[in-house]
Amino acid sequence: MFKSNSFLTLIVTLILSNIIEKILFLLFKSRAKKRLLENKDLKIVAITASYGKTSIKNFLHHVLKNHFKTYKTPRSVNTIVGLVLDVNRDLPKDTQIYIAEAGARVKGDIKTIANFLEPQIAVVGSVGEQHIEYFKTLENIKNTKKELLLSPRLQKAFVHSSANVVPSEKIEEFPNNLHIVKSNLDGLWFDMELNGKVEHFYAPILGSFNAINLAAVVLVATHLGMSVLEINEALTTLPQVEHRLQKIEANGKIIIDDSFNGNLEGMLEAINISSNYNGRKVIITPGLVESTDSANILLAKEIDKVFDFVIITGTLNANILKANINEDKVFVLKDKTMLETTLARTTKSGDLILFANDAPNFI
């Protein structure tokens, strides 16, 4: 009898605790909403995408910050709980442009964020099968991302063509006539059409895929009144994104830190950029994790074409990579604690070293 009563008390306590927690959150959310509405001049830019939303946020903040009092959500804060906390705790009262990410795990998540933030400007970037385990189909992902367009105060939305949106007066599909002129170890040059005219842009970041993210930035900045000259001046000082095709020069070596990139398309882009280097090229990689054998075979064959020395970290894909790369230039490193020692022994000044989907603590 005593055990039964104790169990019942525990259940009731948990239920009450959950109810109280929800009530407190609703109060906290209401306070955050009030803070947003009190700033009558505040423009909110909300960004969602399967790939690149954090990059778009960071790039846009850099471009806008010298022209507006701009604030962006920290790190990868992109849930309703995180955004409510950010608005209550950290959003400066005199902010003119608030740039926020919107992420989702289930249908309705982004709609909740859109109703809370009520962004006047929305960006829906590239949409793909990222997190398809939650959404089951690509169509569900597209529909969830497009929930951002339900913002009650929406004035303008820039939506990537992969989302299959129907353009309207408020909704513009992008990129429009985007042309990548050049992408190498010195940066990215691209052209895009603005108001019927082809404009030229340059940014000192690596990766042709970033042209899509930067196209979104250019469109938002133009919508907010910046000129092409002002945008270009800001882009030329754009900082690199850490661990995503980040170029580092140390001890006479060029290091490309692409350790946070684990998809085939991105890794192939890193290999392609490395191919432009005239000196000796070294790659450190475990291959593709949670991917197919055919994808790792394709990756291995591209690695074999470009690199002079290949360090395979771990044993997960070691056999399949070794089978498709010239064995004379392959070294399998089972113990990653030995990587720094291995690199000191096997690389020299003048080498390019690519960390692809893997990096030690000393990077």
C-alpha positions as a printed Julia matrix, in Angstrom:
363×3 Matrix{Float64}:
  0.0    0.0     0.0
  2.84   2.39    0.92
  4.67   1.68   -2.37
  1.46   2.25   -4.35
  0.85   5.63   -2.69
  4.48   6.67   -3.25
  4.23   5.82   -6.94
  0.96   7.75   -7.3
  2.51  10.77   -5.54
  5.49  10.66   -7.92
  3.2   10.59  -10.98
  1.1   13.51   -9.71
  4.28  15.49   -8.9
  5.66  14.93  -12.39
  2.38  16.0   -14.03
  2.15  19.15  -11.9
  5.8   19.95  -12.56
  5.23  19.63  -16.31
  2.15  21.89  -16.17
  3.99  24.53  -14.12
  6.95  24.41  -16.53
  4.64  24.99  -19.51
  2.87  27.88  -17.79
  6.19  29.52  -16.91
  7.4   29.14  -20.5
  4.22  30.73  -21.86
  4.73  33.69  -19.5
  8.38  33.95  -20.55
  7.35  33.75  -24.21
  4.72  36.46  -23.71
  7.35  38.73  -22.17
  9.68  38.13  -25.14
  6.88  38.87  -27.61
  6.2   42.16  -25.81
  9.9   43.1   -26.06
  9.84  42.5   -29.82
  6.7   44.57  -30.37
  7.9   47.45  -28.18
 10.7   48.18  -30.65
  8.59  49.74  -33.42
 11.59  50.18  -35.74
 12.84  46.6   -35.42
 13.17  44.59  -38.63
 13.39  40.85  -38.14
 15.08  38.6   -40.71
 14.37  34.9   -40.15
 16.4   32.27  -41.98
 15.77  28.57  -42.48
 17.34  25.95  -44.75
 18.48  22.35  -44.81
 22.03  23.51  -45.49
 23.76  26.83  -44.87
 21.37  28.76  -42.63
 24.09  29.5   -40.05
 26.44  30.66  -42.82
 23.74  32.92  -44.3
 23.1   34.39  -40.83
 26.78  35.08  -40.17
 27.44  36.47  -43.66
 24.38  38.73  -43.51
 25.31  40.07  -40.09
 28.78  40.99  -41.36
 27.37  42.8   -44.41
 24.73  44.75  -42.45
 26.55  45.57  -39.21
 28.26  48.77  -40.39
 24.99  50.23  -41.71
 22.49  49.13  -39.09
 22.45  48.28  -35.39
 22.42  44.55  -36.07
 22.15  41.56  -33.76
 22.19  37.85  -34.63
 21.26  34.78  -32.66
 24.36  33.18  -31.13
 25.87  29.93  -32.37
 23.1   27.65  -33.72
 20.21  28.87  -31.56
 17.2   28.06  -33.74
 14.4   26.57  -31.6
 11.44  28.38  -30.08
 12.88  27.86  -26.58
 16.28  29.21  -27.59
 14.81  32.19  -29.43
 12.54  33.15  -26.53
 15.53  33.03  -24.19
 17.64  35.06  -26.62
 15.02  37.81  -26.98
 14.46  38.07  -23.22
 18.08  37.91  -22.18
 20.39  39.18  -24.92
 18.59  41.15  -27.67
 19.63  44.83  -27.26
 16.69  47.22  -27.0
 18.05  49.53  -29.71
 18.5   46.78  -32.31
 17.42  47.76  -35.83
 17.93  44.38  -37.54
 17.47  41.09  -35.68
 18.74  38.08  -37.66
 17.42  34.75  -36.39
 17.67  31.13  -37.46
 14.62  28.87  -37.57
 15.17  25.13  -37.23
 12.77  22.21  -37.06
 12.49  18.6   -35.97
  8.76  18.16  -36.65
  6.07  19.76  -38.78
  4.86  22.98  -37.17
  8.14  23.94  -35.48
  8.9   26.73  -37.95
  5.29  27.89  -37.99
  5.57  28.36  -34.21
  8.73  30.43  -34.69
  7.12  32.47  -37.51
  4.15  33.31  -35.29
  6.44  34.28  -32.42
  8.99  36.4   -34.31
  6.65  37.62  -37.06
  9.64  38.39  -39.33
  9.14  41.02  -42.0
 11.86  39.36  -44.12
 12.21  35.6   -44.6
 14.95  33.57  -46.25
 14.43  29.94  -47.17
 17.79  28.61  -48.34
 18.73  25.32  -49.98
 16.36  22.49  -49.1
 17.44  18.85  -49.19
 17.23  15.56  -47.33
 19.01  16.73  -44.18
 17.18  15.23  -41.14
 14.93  13.16  -43.38
 14.78  10.65  -40.51
 12.49  13.12  -38.73
 10.35  14.16  -41.7
 10.26  10.88  -43.69
  9.91  12.59  -47.11
 11.55  15.49  -48.94
  8.13  17.0   -49.54
  7.52  17.17  -45.79
 10.85  18.98  -45.38
  9.96  21.52  -48.08
  6.55  22.21  -46.58
  8.02  22.63  -43.09
 10.67  25.1   -44.29
  8.0   27.1   -46.13
  6.1   27.57  -42.86
  8.37  30.6   -42.4
  6.3   32.32  -45.1
  3.28  32.25  -42.74
  4.68  35.19  -40.76
  1.79  37.62  -40.09
  4.03  40.62  -40.89
  5.82  39.19  -43.93
  6.89  41.91  -46.37
  9.45  40.05  -48.48
 10.69  36.47  -48.77
 13.63  35.09  -50.75
 13.15  31.38  -51.36
 15.64  29.02  -52.98
 14.37  27.18  -56.04
 14.81  23.8   -54.29
 11.8   24.64  -52.07
  9.45  24.73  -55.08
  7.65  27.88  -54.05
  5.12  29.78  -56.15
  6.52  33.32  -56.65
  4.31  36.3   -55.87
  4.63  40.0   -55.11
  6.06  39.18  -51.68
  7.87  35.94  -52.54
 10.92  35.96  -54.81
 12.65  32.78  -55.95
 16.45  32.8   -56.08
 19.17  32.56  -57.33
 18.36  34.51  -60.47
 20.96  33.95  -63.2
 23.68  33.16  -60.67
 27.01  32.46  -62.34
 30.11  31.28  -60.49
 33.02  32.95  -62.26
 35.84  31.39  -60.23
 36.32  29.44  -57.01
 39.8   28.67  -55.74
 42.09  28.99  -52.71
 41.92  32.79  -52.94
 38.14  33.0   -52.68
 34.91  33.08  -54.65
 33.9   35.29  -57.57
 30.3   35.26  -58.77
 27.82  37.24  -60.85
 24.09  37.59  -60.24
 21.23  39.57  -61.68
 19.8   42.46  -59.66
 16.99  44.61  -61.03
 17.67  43.41  -64.55
 21.41  44.09  -64.4
 24.26  41.6   -63.92
 26.4   42.58  -60.92
 29.83  41.24  -59.94
 30.82  40.11  -56.44
 33.87  38.7   -54.64
 34.32  37.18  -51.19
 37.52  35.73  -49.67
 35.8   32.49  -48.61
 36.18  29.04  -50.1
 33.57  26.85  -51.76
 31.43  27.48  -54.83
 28.34  26.35  -52.88
 28.68  29.52  -50.82
 27.57  31.51  -53.87
 23.98  30.45  -53.11
 24.28  31.59  -49.48
 25.85  34.88  -50.55
 23.16  35.42  -53.19
 20.58  35.37  -50.39
 22.69  37.88  -48.42
 22.95  40.22  -51.41
 19.18  40.1   -51.96
 18.35  40.9   -48.33
 20.95  43.68  -48.12
 19.64  45.21  -51.35
 16.07  45.01  -50.06
 17.18  46.88  -46.94
 18.6   49.7   -49.06
 22.31  48.94  -49.38
 24.02  49.63  -52.7
 26.01  47.09  -54.7
 29.19  49.04  -53.89
 28.45  48.92  -50.14
 27.67  45.21  -50.29
 30.85  44.46  -52.22
 32.96  46.44  -49.76
 31.54  44.37  -46.9
 31.97  41.06  -48.74
 35.67  41.68  -49.35
 36.26  41.6   -45.56
 34.05  38.59  -44.91
 35.62  36.3   -42.28
 35.92  32.6   -43.0
 33.57  30.09  -41.42
 35.4   27.98  -38.83
 35.87  24.31  -39.77
 34.11  24.73  -43.13
 36.71  25.19  -45.85
 38.63  27.45  -43.48
 42.04  28.35  -44.88
 44.87  28.5   -42.32
 48.55  29.17  -43.05
 51.0   27.79  -40.48
 54.68  26.83  -40.59
 54.82  27.28  -44.33
 51.9   24.88  -44.85
 48.41  25.65  -46.14
 45.76  23.93  -44.03
 42.18  23.62  -45.26
 40.02  22.83  -42.25
 36.82  21.28  -43.6
 36.3   19.1   -40.57
 32.6   19.98  -40.04
 31.66  18.95  -43.57
 30.43  15.37  -43.79
 28.39  15.2   -47.0
 29.63  13.95  -50.36
 28.94  17.12  -52.35
 30.81  19.29  -49.86
 33.79  16.94  -49.65
 34.04  16.8   -53.44
 34.08  20.61  -53.5
 36.97  20.64  -51.0
 38.87  18.17  -53.17
 38.22  20.27  -56.28
 39.51  23.45  -54.59
 42.61  21.58  -53.39
 43.3   20.44  -56.95
 44.15  24.04  -57.88
 47.19  23.98  -55.6
 50.5   23.47  -57.37
 52.44  21.9   -54.49
 52.19  18.55  -52.68
 48.72  17.75  -51.39
 47.81  15.7   -48.3
 44.34  14.71  -47.11
 43.24  13.42  -43.7
 39.79  11.8   -43.7
 37.69   8.91  -42.34
 35.64   9.0   -45.53
 31.89   9.42  -45.4
 30.25   8.32  -42.16
 26.7    6.89  -42.31
 26.79   6.75  -46.09
 26.79   4.15  -48.85
 29.71   2.14  -50.21
 29.14   3.64  -53.66
 29.49   7.17  -52.25
 32.75   6.26  -50.51
 34.06   4.63  -53.69
 33.33   7.82  -55.64
 35.01   9.88  -52.92
 38.08   7.62  -52.91
 38.51   7.83  -56.68
 38.41  11.63  -56.59
 40.91  11.65  -53.72
 43.21   9.4   -55.74
 43.19  11.84  -58.67
 44.23  14.86  -56.59
 46.25  13.93  -53.5
 49.83  12.76  -53.14
 49.45  11.35  -49.63
 46.29  10.05  -47.94
 45.88   9.52  -44.21
 42.77   7.47  -43.45
 41.65   7.96  -39.85
 39.86   5.06  -38.21
 38.86   1.71  -39.63
 35.21   2.37  -40.56
 35.86   2.99  -44.26
 39.53   2.03  -44.38
 39.13  -1.06  -46.56
 36.87   0.5   -49.16
 39.0    3.65  -49.41
 42.26   1.68  -49.65
 40.79  -0.47  -52.41
 40.17   2.6   -54.59
 43.3    4.67  -53.87
 46.84   3.93  -54.99
 48.21   1.89  -52.08
 51.63   3.54  -52.31
 50.23   6.82  -50.98
 47.83   5.5   -48.32
 48.47   5.4   -44.58
 45.81   4.1   -42.18
 45.95   5.77  -38.78
 44.03   3.71  -36.24
 45.06   5.8   -33.25
 44.13   9.49  -33.77
 46.24  10.58  -30.81
 49.21   9.91  -33.11
 48.0   12.26  -35.83
 50.08  15.28  -34.83
 53.2   13.15  -34.68
 52.34  11.52  -38.02
 51.83  14.9   -39.72
 55.11  16.24  -38.31
 56.9   13.21  -39.75
 55.17  13.02  -43.16
 54.49  16.64  -44.18
 56.74  19.59  -44.91
 56.71  23.3   -45.67
 54.89  24.0   -48.91
 52.34  21.22  -48.47
 48.6   21.7   -48.62
 46.81  19.67  -45.93
 43.06  19.08  -46.15
 41.17  17.89  -43.07
 38.04  16.43  -44.66
 35.25  15.48  -42.24
 37.8   15.05  -39.48
 40.12  17.18  -37.38
 42.22  16.81  -34.24
 42.02  19.11  -31.23
 45.13  21.04  -32.27
 43.37  22.6   -35.3
